[in-house]
Amino acid sequence: MEVRGERFHQQRQVLILFLLLGVTFAGWESRRYSVMEETETGSFVANLVKDLGLGVGELAAREARVISEDNEPRLQLDLQTGKLTLNEKLDREEMCGATDPCVMHFQVLLKKPLRVFQAELLVRDINDHAPEFPEREMTLKIPENSPPGSVFPLKNAQDLDVGNNNIQNYSISPNSYFHVSTRNRGDGRKYPELVLDKELDREKQALLRLTLTALDGGSPPRSGTTQVRILILDINDNAPEFAQAHYQVQVPENSPVGALVVKVSARDLDSGTNGEVSYSLFYSSQEMSPTFELNSLSGEVRLIKKLDFETVSSYDLDIDAFDGGGLSGKCSVFIEVVDINDNAPELTISSLTSPIPENSPETEVALFRIRDRDSGDNGKMTCSIQDDLPFILKPSEENFYTLVTNGALDRESKAEYNITITVTDLGTPRLKTEHNITVLVSDVNDNAPAFTQTSYTLWVRENNSPALHIGSVSATDTDAGANAQVTYSLLPPPDPLVPLASLVSINPDNGHLFALTSLDYEALRAFEFRVGAADRGSPALSSQALVRVLVEDANDNAPFVLYPLQNASAPCTELVPRAAEPGYLVTKVVAVDGDAGQNAWLSYQLLKATEPGLFGVWAHNGEVRTARLLSERDAPKQRLVVLVKDNGEPPLSASVTLHVLLVDGFSQPYLPPPEAEAAAAAPADPLTVYLVVALASVSSLFVFSVLVFVAVRLCRRGGAGSAGSCPVSEGHFPGHLVDVSGTGTLSQSYQYEVCLTGGTGTGEFKFLKPVLPSSLESNFERKSEGSPTFQNRLGI
């Protein structure tokens, strides 16, 4: 029994699973097969391959299943041969009761593609039940004055078989007073009547005992017997009469236990005990006995059990009324059970597909079947889901529904749907059933990684340590799993000459960027490249972003003095007439700084001087000017140390030594200071060799100009000359241009004009603008006027 119960449970699950798959096949007419009840398990019923016109093996390929209406696994289908056999012995009485014919409806489901074939199995009755009387003995009271031919109804027997196997005839044991006549009821059942053949004489015989036999039509026939006890009564010439021969009532199936169903009434014209009427159920089937109760005195019929329209929809009662003299009358009561909406719709899920790949076209999600055990409008149903979901219901015949997607789904918009299937009947009040299913959407690689920015700007300070983390790029992918795992890489630069692989590297897992070498702002101020982000989907998707790296300047270059040169073979001596006014321009210190920004902003200050307070240095342009009038007490040779400092953090500096010769009208010979010999003996700085060569001609021309000027001055000492700008026509020295070739960080050559005027005893040292091509002159002037950095680099 355990094995059979387990097998039954498994088969029932399979039947429920595929119960919702049916769509009636066009052109198929329902076929009927037959089998005798109690036929052995495994007996052949039909060959479905032949009947359905399918090929051998097609049943298995199309996943055929047999489903019965009551979900009982009574049939078994061999998918290889197509033979339909019994899965168990069938008991017709258990399946259909008194219903004849006994037909079991079933469907043959083919899933791929989906088809439903309707069929019926007729279970033929065998004579496996004998007739049975409801009582072992029945008592019949007959007045002794009953005329011959009087008919007395007897209680009939019951036989669970149907058709010819049911009761066909009644007989009674031989006697001289009665014989039995078999009558047919309106419902097809047969009942016996006792017919009086000759007059009775109570004084001769007051009691008769007869045996009543019920015989069915089976082969071989079966029979049942009961004893009939006949009491012969004195004369009672009025039998009870009912007010109605037939009663018809309707009772709602939800009527409570104890509710009054009907009240019958009979009267007897006799008096005394012959007129006292009592009631009893004349005929009571197995369904009626535990359902209704008759009050023998009042004739009230009440419920003693809840009614269920879905089980039994109507009842027939026969009620007898007896008086005290033994006479009786009979009436029939037809009770119709009125259906109420007491059964909610039922929903059975057959199959559910989850998860569903996104971007797929219309996809089947679930198959299910609905039913309602009520009748009429109470059994009619509607099925729906929420309106705001991308799913639709497709109905089919036999109350099957398919839940499908209404277009492609997008996991990135919504990855999970909670769907409530609502089934509502049309009864009053309406009942509904809700079934919730969860559908997951699986990911497809349909989104490329997206960078948080289309371009990134990173700053790195020069002189960085190798493998320094300089920044990161980040990309996100809205997909899931491997489709969202991002890998970063450097893309080949458009210019193959750019050594990108030696400059930066990227961590493929997190997008961190590292500088591979120490960067030099003065050599490389900026560079850019592209990075790629690719996911691990199949196929992989990718995107790009531009990264620009700006190198920040560090104060790693000290100021470099262009003029005067400190490593020349002979020092440069500046001549200052003793008659110079305060503010007289002695010379100008020209320095540059290889850095940028505030790291290249230069300032000048006088660090040491032979005569403190005699000279001053302008902080912003390096001009050395007299601070007061010169006196005879001032030493003719002055040594100044000027400090040039940038504005970096920390600041870097350089110093330059100036040699100034105080002359009286340029009449004293030029004497080089003693420090010049020590400076000339020092080895030349390799960094300034090119500057020395470039400025050698400038220094020679300058000294030559000074000597010529002194000689001319001595020759014309007594002459009066007007002050001017040294025009040649007036005998003054022409202005000489001192060239300084572009070296170091200076990109152009510069000329300095030396012009001395006679007569006043004062001289000027003019700094002119650089000699530039005409196409660049205007640009130079604009930059020199508007850019403090540019001016500081020139030392202006």
PDB file of N, CA and C in Angstrom, residues 283-332:
ATOM      1  N   TYR A 283     -39.138   5.259   1.904  1.00  0.00           N
ATOM      2  CA  TYR A 283     -37.936   4.810   1.195  1.00  0.00           C
ATOM      3  C   TYR A 283     -36.799   5.761   1.588  1.00  0.00           C
ATOM      4  N   SER A 284     -35.669   5.213   1.952  1.00  0.00           N
ATOM      5  CA  SER A 284     -34.532   6.006   2.378  1.00  0.00           C
ATOM      6  C   SER A 284     -33.255   5.378   1.832  1.00  0.00           C
ATOM      7  N   SER A 285     -32.574   6.114   0.938  1.00  0.00           N
ATOM      8  CA  SER A 285     -31.314   5.608   0.397  1.00  0.00           C
ATOM      9  C   SER A 285     -30.187   5.904   1.378  1.00  0.00           C
ATOM     10  N   GLN A 286     -29.021   5.431   1.035  1.00  0.00           N
ATOM     11  CA  GLN A 286     -27.870   5.658   1.903  1.00  0.00           C
ATOM     12  C   GLN A 286     -27.518   7.141   2.010  1.00  0.00           C
ATOM     13  N   GLU A 287     -27.797   7.929   0.933  1.00  0.00           N
ATOM     14  CA  GLU A 287     -27.504   9.357   0.998  1.00  0.00           C
ATOM     15  C   GLU A 287     -28.520  10.096   1.853  1.00  0.00           C
ATOM     16  N   MET A 288     -29.777   9.645   1.840  1.00  0.00           N
ATOM     17  CA  MET A 288     -30.836  10.371   2.540  1.00  0.00           C
ATOM     18  C   MET A 288     -30.820  10.133   4.040  1.00  0.00           C
ATOM     19  N   SER A 289     -30.513   8.891   4.428  1.00  0.00           N
ATOM     20  CA  SER A 289     -30.630   8.542   5.844  1.00  0.00           C
ATOM     21  C   SER A 289     -29.827   9.444   6.752  1.00  0.00           C
ATOM     22  N   PRO A 290     -28.551   9.748   6.450  1.00  0.00           N
ATOM     23  CA  PRO A 290     -27.814  10.630   7.358  1.00  0.00           C
ATOM     24  C   PRO A 290     -28.021  12.107   7.067  1.00  0.00           C
ATOM     25  N   THR A 291     -28.910  12.451   6.114  1.00  0.00           N
ATOM     26  CA  THR A 291     -29.054  13.857   5.723  1.00  0.00           C
ATOM     27  C   THR A 291     -30.330  14.476   6.260  1.00  0.00           C
ATOM     28  N   PHE A 292     -31.440  13.708   6.246  1.00  0.00           N
ATOM     29  CA  PHE A 292     -32.747  14.256   6.651  1.00  0.00           C
ATOM     30  C   PHE A 292     -33.314  13.453   7.822  1.00  0.00           C
ATOM     31  N   GLU A 293     -34.143  14.130   8.572  1.00  0.00           N
ATOM     32  CA  GLU A 293     -34.822  13.495   9.711  1.00  0.00           C
ATOM     33  C   GLU A 293     -36.295  13.877   9.652  1.00  0.00           C
ATOM     34  N   LEU A 294     -37.189  12.866   9.791  1.00  0.00           N
ATOM     35  CA  LEU A 294     -38.639  13.088   9.737  1.00  0.00           C
ATOM     36  C   LEU A 294     -39.222  12.932  11.138  1.00  0.00           C
ATOM     37  N   ASN A 295     -39.951  13.964  11.541  1.00  0.00           N
ATOM     38  CA  ASN A 295     -40.660  13.898  12.824  1.00  0.00           C
ATOM     39  C   ASN A 295     -41.937  13.089  12.587  1.00  0.00           C
ATOM     40  N   SER A 296     -42.064  11.951  13.270  1.00  0.00           N
ATOM     41  CA  SER A 296     -43.185  11.036  13.021  1.00  0.00           C
ATOM     42  C   SER A 296     -44.528  11.617  13.438  1.00  0.00           C
ATOM     43  N   LEU A 297     -44.537  12.583  14.320  1.00  0.00           N
ATOM     44  CA  LEU A 297     -45.798  13.159  14.787  1.00  0.00           C
ATOM     45  C   LEU A 297     -46.194  14.402  14.009  1.00  0.00           C
ATOM     46  N   SER A 298     -45.202  15.293  13.742  1.00  0.00           N
ATOM     47  CA  SER A 298     -45.539  16.560  13.087  1.00  0.00           C
ATOM     48  C   SER A 298     -45.396  16.515  11.577  1.00  0.00           C
ATOM     49  N   GLY A 299     -44.639  15.571  11.044  1.00  0.00           N
ATOM     50  CA  GLY A 299     -44.416  15.508   9.598  1.00  0.00           C
ATOM     51  C   GLY A 299     -43.364  16.488   9.108  1.00  0.00           C
ATOM     52  N   GLU A 300     -42.578  17.058  10.031  1.00  0.00           N
ATOM     53  CA  GLU A 300     -41.532  17.999   9.636  1.00  0.00           C
ATOM     54  C   GLU A 300     -40.278  17.230   9.202  1.00  0.00           C
ATOM     55  N   VAL A 301     -39.729  17.682   8.081  1.00  0.00           N
ATOM     56  CA  VAL A 301     -38.463  17.112   7.600  1.00  0.00           C
ATOM     57  C   VAL A 301     -37.378  18.178   7.818  1.00  0.00           C
ATOM     58  N   ARG A 302     -36.359  17.817   8.591  1.00  0.00           N
ATOM     59  CA  ARG A 302     -35.286  18.754   8.919  1.00  0.00           C
ATOM     60  C   ARG A 302     -33.928  18.172   8.510  1.00  0.00           C
ATOM     61  N   LEU A 303     -32.963  19.119   8.340  1.00  0.00           N
ATOM     62  CA  LEU A 303     -31.598  18.720   8.002  1.00  0.00           C
ATOM     63  C   LEU A 303     -30.866  18.228   9.242  1.00  0.00           C
ATOM     64  N   ILE A 304     -30.132  17.146   9.083  1.00  0.00           N
ATOM     65  CA  ILE A 304     -29.251  16.693  10.161  1.00  0.00           C
ATOM     66  C   ILE A 304     -27.790  16.645   9.681  1.00  0.00           C
ATOM     67  N   LYS A 305     -27.579  17.145   8.459  1.00  0.00           N
ATOM     68  CA  LYS A 305     -26.232  17.163   7.899  1.00  0.00           C
ATOM     69  C   LYS A 305     -26.163  18.292   6.869  1.00  0.00           C
ATOM     70  N   LYS A 306     -24.986  18.931   6.769  1.00  0.00           N
ATOM     71  CA  LYS A 306     -24.808  20.007   5.795  1.00  0.00           C
ATOM     72  C   LYS A 306     -24.959  19.468   4.378  1.00  0.00           C
ATOM     73  N   LEU A 307     -25.651  20.266   3.540  1.00  0.00           N
ATOM     74  CA  LEU A 307     -25.817  19.909   2.140  1.00  0.00           C
ATOM     75  C   LEU A 307     -24.618  20.386   1.322  1.00  0.00           C
ATOM     76  N   ASP A 308     -24.358  19.711   0.239  1.00  0.00           N
ATOM     77  CA  ASP A 308     -23.278  20.098  -0.674  1.00  0.00           C
ATOM     78  C   ASP A 308     -23.770  19.878  -2.095  1.00  0.00           C
ATOM     79  N   PHE A 309     -24.067  20.968  -2.784  1.00  0.00           N
ATOM     80  CA  PHE A 309     -24.602  20.884  -4.133  1.00  0.00           C
ATOM     81  C   PHE A 309     -23.642  20.143  -5.060  1.00  0.00           C
ATOM     82  N   GLU A 310     -22.314  20.358  -4.827  1.00  0.00           N
ATOM     83  CA  GLU A 310     -21.330  19.738  -5.705  1.00  0.00           C
ATOM     84  C   GLU A 310     -21.283  18.219  -5.542  1.00  0.00           C
ATOM     85  N   THR A 311     -21.825  17.699  -4.423  1.00  0.00           N
ATOM     86  CA  THR A 311     -21.847  16.251  -4.199  1.00  0.00           C
ATOM     87  C   THR A 311     -23.188  15.661  -4.629  1.00  0.00           C
ATOM     88  N   VAL A 312     -24.280  16.190  -4.109  1.00  0.00           N
ATOM     89  CA  VAL A 312     -25.632  15.737  -4.461  1.00  0.00           C
ATOM     90  C   VAL A 312     -26.477  16.969  -4.714  1.00  0.00           C
ATOM     91  N   SER A 313     -27.095  17.009  -5.878  1.00  0.00           N
ATOM     92  CA  SER A 313     -27.847  18.209  -6.238  1.00  0.00           C
ATOM     93  C   SER A 313     -29.348  18.084  -5.969  1.00  0.00           C
ATOM     94  N   SER A 314     -29.881  16.880  -5.702  1.00  0.00           N
ATOM     95  CA  SER A 314     -31.320  16.722  -5.438  1.00  0.00           C
ATOM     96  C   SER A 314     -31.564  15.428  -4.668  1.00  0.00           C
ATOM     97  N   TYR A 315     -32.716  15.382  -3.998  1.00  0.00           N
ATOM     98  CA  TYR A 315     -33.134  14.208  -3.215  1.00  0.00           C
ATOM     99  C   TYR A 315     -34.603  13.924  -3.500  1.00  0.00           C
ATOM    100  N   ASP A 316     -34.976  12.615  -3.490  1.00  0.00           N
ATOM    101  CA  ASP A 316     -36.373  12.166  -3.592  1.00  0.00           C
ATOM    102  C   ASP A 316     -36.722  11.414  -2.305  1.00  0.00           C
ATOM    103  N   LEU A 317     -37.786  11.884  -1.627  1.00  0.00           N
ATOM    104  CA  LEU A 317     -38.248  11.218  -0.402  1.00  0.00           C
ATOM    105  C   LEU A 317     -39.659  10.677  -0.625  1.00  0.00           C
ATOM    106  N   ASP A 318     -39.906   9.474  -0.076  1.00  0.00           N
ATOM    107  CA  ASP A 318     -41.264   8.910  -0.020  1.00  0.00           C
ATOM    108  C   ASP A 318     -41.655   8.813   1.443  1.00  0.00           C
ATOM    109  N   ILE A 319     -42.806   9.423   1.776  1.00  0.00           N
ATOM    110  CA  ILE A 319     -43.263   9.479   3.179  1.00  0.00           C
ATOM    111  C   ILE A 319     -44.618   8.768   3.272  1.00  0.00           C
ATOM    112  N   ASP A 320     -44.708   7.884   4.267  1.00  0.00           N
ATOM    113  CA  ASP A 320     -45.961   7.187   4.563  1.00  0.00           C
ATOM    114  C   ASP A 320     -46.638   7.831   5.766  1.00  0.00           C
ATOM    115  N   ALA A 321     -47.981   7.819   5.719  1.00  0.00           N
ATOM    116  CA  ALA A 321     -48.786   8.263   6.861  1.00  0.00           C
ATOM    117  C   ALA A 321     -49.669   7.082   7.297  1.00  0.00           C
ATOM    118  N   PHE A 322     -49.519   6.644   8.561  1.00  0.00           N
ATOM    119  CA  PHE A 322     -50.266   5.503   9.090  1.00  0.00           C
ATOM    120  C   PHE A 322     -51.264   5.994  10.135  1.00  0.00           C
ATOM    121  N   ASP A 323     -52.466   5.392  10.072  1.00  0.00           N
ATOM    122  CA  ASP A 323     -53.405   5.674  11.168  1.00  0.00           C
ATOM    123  C   ASP A 323     -53.314   4.556  12.190  1.00  0.00           C
ATOM    124  N   GLY A 324     -54.100   4.695  13.233  1.00  0.00           N
ATOM    125  CA  GLY A 324     -54.042   3.690  14.290  1.00  0.00           C
ATOM    126  C   GLY A 324     -54.642   2.366  13.884  1.00  0.00           C
ATOM    127  N   GLY A 325     -55.416   2.368  12.813  1.00  0.00           N
ATOM    128  CA  GLY A 325     -56.004   1.118  12.383  1.00  0.00           C
ATOM    129  C   GLY A 325     -55.161   0.382  11.375  1.00  0.00           C
ATOM    130  N   GLY A 326     -53.973   0.915  11.032  1.00  0.00           N
ATOM    131  CA  GLY A 326     -53.074   0.226  10.125  1.00  0.00           C
ATOM    132  C   GLY A 326     -53.160   0.650   8.696  1.00  0.00           C
ATOM    133  N   LEU A 327     -54.091   1.625   8.395  1.00  0.00           N
ATOM    134  CA  LEU A 327     -54.150   2.094   7.022  1.00  0.00           C
ATOM    135  C   LEU A 327     -53.082   3.182   6.791  1.00  0.00           C
ATOM    136  N   SER A 328     -52.701   3.332   5.553  1.00  0.00           N
ATOM    137  CA  SER A 328     -51.619   4.278   5.267  1.00  0.00           C
ATOM    138  C   SER A 328     -51.862   4.989   3.946  1.00  0.00           C
ATOM    139  N   GLY A 329     -51.217   6.135   3.845  1.00  0.00           N
ATOM    140  CA  GLY A 329     -51.195   6.894   2.593  1.00  0.00           C
ATOM    141  C   GLY A 329     -49.741   7.301   2.292  1.00  0.00           C
ATOM    142  N   LYS A 330     -49.498   7.656   1.078  1.00  0.00           N
ATOM    143  CA  LYS A 330     -48.110   7.943   0.684  1.00  0.00           C
ATOM    144  C   LYS A 330     -48.063   9.214  -0.152  1.00  0.00           C
ATOM    145  N   CYS A 331     -46.945   9.935   0.043  1.00  0.00           N
ATOM    146  CA  CYS A 331     -46.645  11.109  -0.789  1.00  0.00           C
ATOM    147  C   CYS A 331     -45.152  11.104  -1.112  1.00  0.00           C
ATOM    148  N   SER A 332     -44.767  11.869  -2.159  1.00  0.00           N
ATOM    149  CA  SER A 332     -43.356  11.996  -2.545  1.00  0.00           C
ATOM    150  C   SER A 332     -42.919  13.446  -2.379  1.00  0.00           C
TER     151      SER A 332
END
